[in-house]
Each structure stands twice: as C-alpha cells, then as structure tokens.
Short mmCIF file of C-alpha atoms in Angstrom, two decimals:
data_model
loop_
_atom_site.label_atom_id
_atom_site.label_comp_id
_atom_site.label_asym_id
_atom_site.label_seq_id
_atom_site.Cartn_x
_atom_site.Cartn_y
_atom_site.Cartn_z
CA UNK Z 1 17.82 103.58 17.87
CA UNK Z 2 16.11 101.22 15.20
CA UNK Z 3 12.29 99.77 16.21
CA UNK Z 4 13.78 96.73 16.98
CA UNK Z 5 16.00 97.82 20.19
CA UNK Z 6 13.08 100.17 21.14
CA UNK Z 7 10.95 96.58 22.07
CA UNK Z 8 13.93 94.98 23.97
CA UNK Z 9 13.78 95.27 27.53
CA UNK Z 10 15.59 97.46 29.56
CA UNK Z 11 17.22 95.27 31.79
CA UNK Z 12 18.38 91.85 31.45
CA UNK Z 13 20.31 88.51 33.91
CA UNK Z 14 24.11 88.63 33.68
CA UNK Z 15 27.05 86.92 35.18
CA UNK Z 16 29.12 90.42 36.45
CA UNK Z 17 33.28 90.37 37.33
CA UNK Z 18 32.77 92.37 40.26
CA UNK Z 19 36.12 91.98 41.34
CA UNK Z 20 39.45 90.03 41.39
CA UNK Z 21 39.29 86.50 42.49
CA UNK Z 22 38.15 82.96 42.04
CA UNK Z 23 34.90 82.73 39.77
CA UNK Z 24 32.72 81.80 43.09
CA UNK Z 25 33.90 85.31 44.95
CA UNK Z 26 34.40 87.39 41.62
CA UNK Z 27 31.19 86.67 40.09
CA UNK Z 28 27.99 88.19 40.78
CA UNK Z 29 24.20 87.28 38.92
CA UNK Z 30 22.76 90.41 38.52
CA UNK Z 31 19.15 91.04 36.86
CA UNK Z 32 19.79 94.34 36.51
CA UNK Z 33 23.03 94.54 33.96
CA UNK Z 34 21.78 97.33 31.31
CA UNK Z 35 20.61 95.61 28.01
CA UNK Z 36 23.06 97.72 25.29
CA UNK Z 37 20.26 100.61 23.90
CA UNK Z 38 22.67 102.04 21.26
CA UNK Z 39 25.29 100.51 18.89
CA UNK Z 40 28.38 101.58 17.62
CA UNK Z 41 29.15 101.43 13.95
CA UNK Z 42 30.06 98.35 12.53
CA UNK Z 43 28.87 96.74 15.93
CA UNK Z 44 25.66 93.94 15.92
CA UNK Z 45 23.45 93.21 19.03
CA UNK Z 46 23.01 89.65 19.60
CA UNK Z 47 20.74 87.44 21.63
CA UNK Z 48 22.61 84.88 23.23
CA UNK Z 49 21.70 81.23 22.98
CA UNK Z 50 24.85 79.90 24.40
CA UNK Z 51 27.89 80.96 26.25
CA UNK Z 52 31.47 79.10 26.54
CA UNK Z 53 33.52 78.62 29.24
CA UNK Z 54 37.72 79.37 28.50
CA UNK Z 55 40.60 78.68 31.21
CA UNK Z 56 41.63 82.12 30.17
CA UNK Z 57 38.80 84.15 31.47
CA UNK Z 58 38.93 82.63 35.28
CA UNK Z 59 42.49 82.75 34.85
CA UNK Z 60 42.48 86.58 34.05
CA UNK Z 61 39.51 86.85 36.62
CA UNK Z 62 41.87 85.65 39.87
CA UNK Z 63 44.92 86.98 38.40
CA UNK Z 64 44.03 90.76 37.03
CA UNK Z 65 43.12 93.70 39.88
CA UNK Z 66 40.54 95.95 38.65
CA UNK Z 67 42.79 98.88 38.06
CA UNK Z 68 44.30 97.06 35.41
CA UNK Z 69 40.71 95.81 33.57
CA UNK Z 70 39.20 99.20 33.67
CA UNK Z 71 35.95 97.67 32.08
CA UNK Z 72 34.94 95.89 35.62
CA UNK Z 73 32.52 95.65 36.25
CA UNK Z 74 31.23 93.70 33.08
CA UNK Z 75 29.90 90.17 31.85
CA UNK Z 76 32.09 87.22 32.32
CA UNK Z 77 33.59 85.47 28.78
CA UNK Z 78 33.75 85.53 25.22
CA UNK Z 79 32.73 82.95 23.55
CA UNK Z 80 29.00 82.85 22.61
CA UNK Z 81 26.63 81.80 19.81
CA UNK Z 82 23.60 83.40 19.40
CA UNK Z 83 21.00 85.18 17.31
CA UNK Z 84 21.36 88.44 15.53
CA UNK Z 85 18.86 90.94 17.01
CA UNK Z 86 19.81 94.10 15.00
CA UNK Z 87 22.16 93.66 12.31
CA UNK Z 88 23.28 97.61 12.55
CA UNK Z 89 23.81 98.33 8.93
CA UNK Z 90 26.33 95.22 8.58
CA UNK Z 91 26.32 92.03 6.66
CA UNK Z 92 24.05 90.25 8.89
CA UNK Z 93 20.48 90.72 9.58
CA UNK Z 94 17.79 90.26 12.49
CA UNK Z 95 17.12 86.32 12.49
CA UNK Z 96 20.89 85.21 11.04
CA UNK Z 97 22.46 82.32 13.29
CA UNK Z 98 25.43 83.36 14.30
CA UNK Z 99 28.77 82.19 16.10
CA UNK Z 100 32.32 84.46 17.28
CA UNK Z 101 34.15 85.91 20.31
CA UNK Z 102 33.97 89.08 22.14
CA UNK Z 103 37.19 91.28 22.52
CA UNK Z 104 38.42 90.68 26.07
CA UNK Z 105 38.01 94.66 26.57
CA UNK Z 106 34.41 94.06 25.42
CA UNK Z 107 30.91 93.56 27.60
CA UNK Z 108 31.12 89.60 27.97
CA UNK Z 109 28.89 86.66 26.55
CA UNK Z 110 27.30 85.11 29.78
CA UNK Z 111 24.61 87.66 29.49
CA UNK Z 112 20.94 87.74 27.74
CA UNK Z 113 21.77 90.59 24.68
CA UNK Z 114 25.54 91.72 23.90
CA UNK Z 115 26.77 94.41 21.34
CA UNK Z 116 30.20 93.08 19.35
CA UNK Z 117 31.55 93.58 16.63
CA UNK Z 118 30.01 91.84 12.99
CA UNK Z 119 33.14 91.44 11.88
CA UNK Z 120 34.09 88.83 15.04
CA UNK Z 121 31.10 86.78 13.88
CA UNK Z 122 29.92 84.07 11.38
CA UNK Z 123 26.81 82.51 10.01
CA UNK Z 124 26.37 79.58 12.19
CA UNK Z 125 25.78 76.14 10.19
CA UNK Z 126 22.58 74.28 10.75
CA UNK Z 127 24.17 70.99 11.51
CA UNK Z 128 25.76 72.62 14.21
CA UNK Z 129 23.81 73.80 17.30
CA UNK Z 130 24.27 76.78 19.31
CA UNK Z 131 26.00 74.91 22.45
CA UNK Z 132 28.58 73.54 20.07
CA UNK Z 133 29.36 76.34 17.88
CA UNK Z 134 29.71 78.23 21.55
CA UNK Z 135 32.67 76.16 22.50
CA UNK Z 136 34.64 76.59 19.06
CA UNK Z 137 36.12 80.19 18.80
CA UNK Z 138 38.85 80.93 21.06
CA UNK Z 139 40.35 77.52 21.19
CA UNK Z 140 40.05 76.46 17.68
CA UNK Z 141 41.44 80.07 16.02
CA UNK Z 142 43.76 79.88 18.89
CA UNK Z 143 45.49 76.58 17.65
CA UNK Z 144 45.03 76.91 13.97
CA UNK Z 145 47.00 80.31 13.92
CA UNK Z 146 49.34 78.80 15.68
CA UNK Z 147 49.76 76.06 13.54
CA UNK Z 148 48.64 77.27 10.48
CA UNK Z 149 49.45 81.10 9.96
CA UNK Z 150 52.38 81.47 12.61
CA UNK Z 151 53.68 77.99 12.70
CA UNK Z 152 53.09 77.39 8.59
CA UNK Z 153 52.71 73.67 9.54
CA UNK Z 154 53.05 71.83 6.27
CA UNK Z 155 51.77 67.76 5.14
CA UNK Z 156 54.95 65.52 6.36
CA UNK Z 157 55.67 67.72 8.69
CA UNK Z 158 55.86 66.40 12.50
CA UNK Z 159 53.62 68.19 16.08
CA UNK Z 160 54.01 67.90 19.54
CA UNK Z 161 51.15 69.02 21.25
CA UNK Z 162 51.25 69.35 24.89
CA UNK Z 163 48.27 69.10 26.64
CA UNK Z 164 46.51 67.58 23.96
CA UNK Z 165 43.04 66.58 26.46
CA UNK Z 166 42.78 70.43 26.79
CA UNK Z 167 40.58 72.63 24.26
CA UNK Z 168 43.33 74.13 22.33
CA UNK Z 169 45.35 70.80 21.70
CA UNK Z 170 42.28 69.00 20.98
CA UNK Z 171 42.05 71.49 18.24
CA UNK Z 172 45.75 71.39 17.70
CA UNK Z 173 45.51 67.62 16.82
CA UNK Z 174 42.36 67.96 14.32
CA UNK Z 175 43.82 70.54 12.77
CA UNK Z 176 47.32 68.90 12.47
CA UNK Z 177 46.08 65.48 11.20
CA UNK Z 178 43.92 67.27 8.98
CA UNK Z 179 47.08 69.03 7.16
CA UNK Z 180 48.87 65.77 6.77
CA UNK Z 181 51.01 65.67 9.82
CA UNK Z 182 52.49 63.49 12.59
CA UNK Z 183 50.75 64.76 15.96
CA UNK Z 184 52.40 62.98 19.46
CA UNK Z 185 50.30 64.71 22.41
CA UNK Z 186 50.27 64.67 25.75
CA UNK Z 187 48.09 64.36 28.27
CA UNK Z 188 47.90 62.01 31.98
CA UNK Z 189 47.09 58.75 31.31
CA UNK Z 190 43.58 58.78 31.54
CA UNK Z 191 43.37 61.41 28.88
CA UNK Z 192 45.62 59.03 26.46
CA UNK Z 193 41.76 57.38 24.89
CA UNK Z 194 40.80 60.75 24.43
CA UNK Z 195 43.60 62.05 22.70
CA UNK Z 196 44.02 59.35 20.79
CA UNK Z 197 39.98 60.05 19.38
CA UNK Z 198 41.11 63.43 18.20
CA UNK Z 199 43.66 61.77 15.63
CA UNK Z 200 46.97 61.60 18.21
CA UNK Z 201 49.65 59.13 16.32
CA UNK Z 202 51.65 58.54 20.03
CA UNK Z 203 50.63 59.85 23.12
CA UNK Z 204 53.32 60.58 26.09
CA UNK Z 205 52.50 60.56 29.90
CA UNK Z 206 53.17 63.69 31.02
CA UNK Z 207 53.20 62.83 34.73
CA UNK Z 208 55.77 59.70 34.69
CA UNK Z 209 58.98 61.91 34.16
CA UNK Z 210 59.16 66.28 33.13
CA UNK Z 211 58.63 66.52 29.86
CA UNK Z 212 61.38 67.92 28.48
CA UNK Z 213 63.53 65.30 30.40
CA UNK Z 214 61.74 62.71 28.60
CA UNK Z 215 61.93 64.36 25.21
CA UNK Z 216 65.61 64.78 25.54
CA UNK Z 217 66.16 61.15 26.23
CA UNK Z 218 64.17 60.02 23.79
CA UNK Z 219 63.86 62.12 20.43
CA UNK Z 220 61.82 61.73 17.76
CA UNK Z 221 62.82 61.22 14.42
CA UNK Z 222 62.53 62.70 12.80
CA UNK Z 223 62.54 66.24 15.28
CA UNK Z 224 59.69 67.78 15.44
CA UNK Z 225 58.88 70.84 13.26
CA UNK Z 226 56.49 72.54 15.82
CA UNK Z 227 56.04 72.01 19.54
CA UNK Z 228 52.48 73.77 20.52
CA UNK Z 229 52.38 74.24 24.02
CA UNK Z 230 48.43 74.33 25.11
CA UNK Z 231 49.25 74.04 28.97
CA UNK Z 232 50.43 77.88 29.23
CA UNK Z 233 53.69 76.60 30.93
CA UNK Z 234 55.22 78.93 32.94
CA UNK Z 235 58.49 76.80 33.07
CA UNK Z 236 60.35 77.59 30.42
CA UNK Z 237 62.30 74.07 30.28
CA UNK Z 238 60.31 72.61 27.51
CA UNK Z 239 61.58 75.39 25.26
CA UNK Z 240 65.13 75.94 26.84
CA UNK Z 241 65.39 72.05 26.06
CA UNK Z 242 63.66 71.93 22.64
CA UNK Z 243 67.13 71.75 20.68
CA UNK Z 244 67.33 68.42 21.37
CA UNK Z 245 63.86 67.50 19.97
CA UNK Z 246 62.79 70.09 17.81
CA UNK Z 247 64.38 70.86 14.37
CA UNK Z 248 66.43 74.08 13.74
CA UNK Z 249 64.43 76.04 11.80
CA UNK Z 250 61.64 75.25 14.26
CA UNK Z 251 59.15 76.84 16.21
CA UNK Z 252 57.94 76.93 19.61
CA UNK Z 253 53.91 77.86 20.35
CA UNK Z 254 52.78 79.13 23.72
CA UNK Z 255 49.86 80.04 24.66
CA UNK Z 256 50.78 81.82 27.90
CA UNK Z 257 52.72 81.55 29.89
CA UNK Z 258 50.00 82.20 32.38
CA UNK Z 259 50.74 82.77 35.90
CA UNK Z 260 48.59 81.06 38.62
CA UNK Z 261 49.06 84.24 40.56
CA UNK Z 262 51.28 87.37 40.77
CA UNK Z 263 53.19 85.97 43.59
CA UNK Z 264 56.92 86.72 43.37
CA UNK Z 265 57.94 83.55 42.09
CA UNK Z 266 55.34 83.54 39.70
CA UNK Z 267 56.21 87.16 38.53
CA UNK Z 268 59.76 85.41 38.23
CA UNK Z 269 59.01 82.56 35.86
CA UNK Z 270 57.35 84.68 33.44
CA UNK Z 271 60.16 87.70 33.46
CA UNK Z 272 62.11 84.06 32.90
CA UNK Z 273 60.35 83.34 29.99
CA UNK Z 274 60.24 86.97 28.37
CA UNK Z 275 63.95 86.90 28.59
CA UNK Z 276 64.88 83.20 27.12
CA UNK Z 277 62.01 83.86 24.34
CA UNK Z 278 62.78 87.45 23.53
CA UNK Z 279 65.80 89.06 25.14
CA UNK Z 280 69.12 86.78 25.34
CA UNK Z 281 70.78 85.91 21.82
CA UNK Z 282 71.97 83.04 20.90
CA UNK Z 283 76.01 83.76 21.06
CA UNK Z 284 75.46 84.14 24.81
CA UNK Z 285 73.41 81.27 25.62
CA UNK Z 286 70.20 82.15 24.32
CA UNK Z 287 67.79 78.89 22.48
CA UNK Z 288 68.34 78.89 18.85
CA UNK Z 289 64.94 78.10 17.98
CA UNK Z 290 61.87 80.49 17.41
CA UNK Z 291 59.33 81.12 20.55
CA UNK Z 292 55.88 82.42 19.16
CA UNK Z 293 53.02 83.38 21.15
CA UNK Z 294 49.83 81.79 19.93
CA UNK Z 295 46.40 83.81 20.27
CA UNK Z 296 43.36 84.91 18.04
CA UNK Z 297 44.32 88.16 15.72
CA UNK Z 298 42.22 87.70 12.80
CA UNK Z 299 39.06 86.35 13.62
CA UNK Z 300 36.64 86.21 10.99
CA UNK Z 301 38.81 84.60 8.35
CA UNK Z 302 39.85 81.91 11.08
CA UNK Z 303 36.22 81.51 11.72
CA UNK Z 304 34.90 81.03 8.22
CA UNK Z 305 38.32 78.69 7.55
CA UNK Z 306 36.98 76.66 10.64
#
C-alpha cells in the first residue's frame, strides 16, 4: 500500500446494482461501498470527476439475474473521467487527467475512487472537460471499430447509420464524414436537425414505413458499403433484406441485438438472429452479406485515435 492510499478514506458514496431490474429498483446509494485499499498490477486508482450514462448498462441491469453477473453487487457503469490518484507503477502518475472505460466485469464508475486498468485510460486534453470526455468512450470506440477496424470504411465509400440521434451513430456519422464518406442516418423526425449537425448527407424517417421496406423500395446508388446498426435491433429484417441495398462484398454492424427482456419471444428473435448471422449458409437461404458485431476490444489505441 503506497502513502498515498494510506490517506484515502475508508469508505466512500456509490451507486450499487443490488439486483436485477429497472435502474429505480436495481440501484441502491450506498455511503458505505469500500474505497479499493490495494491494487493489482498494471491497475491505477482513480478519483472520479465524472461518470457516463450508456443504454447498455440499464439494459444489462433489467435484463441479467445475478447468477449470471457474479460481481453484484458493484457500482453501476463504465464510462468515467477522472483524476489519477495512484498511478501503481504504470505510465501515469498522481495528478494526470485522465479519460477510459471500465471492463463490464469490473467495480463501476458512478462511485467516488475506482481501481481499472492504465491501459483502458488516456491523458485527458485540456480543452476538453471531465463531463465531456466522460461521455466519449464506449460509444465513440464502439462506432469507430465498427467502421474503421471491422468495417475498413474507406473515402468514397457510402454508410447507413441507423439510429443516427443515438450516441453510437452520432459517432458513426463524425467518424464517417470524417473518412470521406456518404453517411444517410436515421432517426424520427424530430431527430432529422440533429442528425443532420453531426454531418448526415440524407436523413430517412424511420417511423413512416419499416426500414428495410423502405430501403428495398428505394435503393441507393450507389449500395451502400456498410449499414451500422446503432439501435441493437432485435429484428433481423434490416439484415435479411440488406441485399437489396447493400453491396456484395458488404458488411452489416450490430451492436446488439439486445433483448428488452428474456421473455420467450424475445429469447426467439435473438436465437433468430444468431442463426441468419452465423449458422445458415448461403446455398440454403442464408444472406450473402457479412454480419459483424460491433463493440470495444482494443481500447487504448481507439482512445488515443479518438
């Protein structure tokens, strides 16, 4: 234990997972969450100046029982920026402005002091401040592997990105336009000025007609080269349909499917989606296009891209 953790305090405010369910009946403010007293290697304990908020984590939180997140009880989220308390022997030291994620296996960020590891952080940049470097980790390394590393997205090159209001597609479309390509997003209709601020070429109304309905009967040209699907859809139609609107050589991002619940008909889309993705060939029926699934692997050179 260095000097510096022997001056922390013992004990510290945190937003627990107690339990499956909605954030209001999941979540519980504690004040007496253990502040982490010893550090594994190549781990960093941070003081937290800001926490994010990520569809994923409430998602997870109704969806998962606790036998299957053995770490519950445990803080709530990943992203965070923060302050490095004890650097640990790392690259950073006690003072450096940082910014990353927390593993999802990992103690959570809506807490007073976490322990991660250095390698999911960066140096934060003065012109950005610790609320907004909070909200960039997860979604923005979420859509530019997607579109960078899996989907190789290339200048010329044409995006759809669906659900282009949400965190990931408003990442999507910066990232996109910045490479040189043609981005059409989605969104409802009150969305369409906000999607059009992130660099959107043509916007589509998601809620006039199903998507991939209104793709079919009206292609682009030419196809597009990726179709990046921020909504976590658990229909699979966009994809089964993308033939008709996305070139052949093609890919098709997801970042679910997420189901709203494990009701059987939930449970049913998804085992849907495994099998047109994964499981049924092409010579008997299957989609002759490529379905990806688009998450954060490699952190810290995303980050320092970013």
């Amino acid at each position: 234990m260095t000097a510096t953790m022997n001056v922390l305090p013992k004990t510290q405010r945190a937003w627990i997972v107690e339990r499956r369910g909605v954030p209001a009946k999941a979540l519980t403010l504690r004040s007496d969450w253990p502040v982490p007293s010893i550090l594994k290697p190549g781990d960093v304990l941070v003081r937290v100046q800001a926490a994010a908020l990520n569809p994923v984590g409430y998602k997870l939180m109704k969806i998962l029982p606790n036998f299957a997140h053995s770490g519950r009880p445990l803080p709530a989220e990943q992203d965070l920026a923060g302050e490095i308390v004890d650097g640990n022997g790392s690259q950073f030291s006690a003072g450096d402005q940082v910014f990353g994620i927390i593993p999802v296996i990992r103690q959570g960020s809506l807490a007073q002091y976490v322990s991660m590891p250095a390698d999911n952080l960066v140096l934060r940049p003065p012109h950005i401040s610790p609320v907004q470097a909070a909200g960039i980790s997860l979604v923005a390394e979420t859509a530019y592997e997607g579109l960078i590393d899996i989907g190789k997205l290339e200048a010329g090159q044409s995006v759809l990105v669906n659900g282009g209001s949400s965190a990931v597609g408003a990442y999507a479309i910066q990232i996109a336009k910045a490479k040189g390509a043609k981005v059409v997003a989605t969104a409802s209709a009150k969305n369409e000025a906000f999607v059009r601020k992130m660099g959107a070429d043509e916007f589509i109304d998601y809620t006039k007609a199903p998507l991939h309905e209104y793709l079919a009967a009206n292609p682009p040209t030419p196809k597009f080269h990726i179709i990046l699907d921020a909504v976590a859809l658990t229909d699979i139609s966009l994809y089964t349909s993308s033939p008709a609107y996305l070139v052949p050589n093609g890919i098709f991002l997801s970042t679910g499917p997420m189901p709203k619940n494990l009701s059987p008909s939930e449970l049913w889309k998804i085992a849907t989606t495994v099998y047109s993705a994964y499981l049924r060939p092409g010579w008997f029926g299957g989609v002759k296009r490529r379905y990806k699934y688009a998450a954060p692997s490699k952190l810290l050179p995303m980050l320092t891209q970013l």
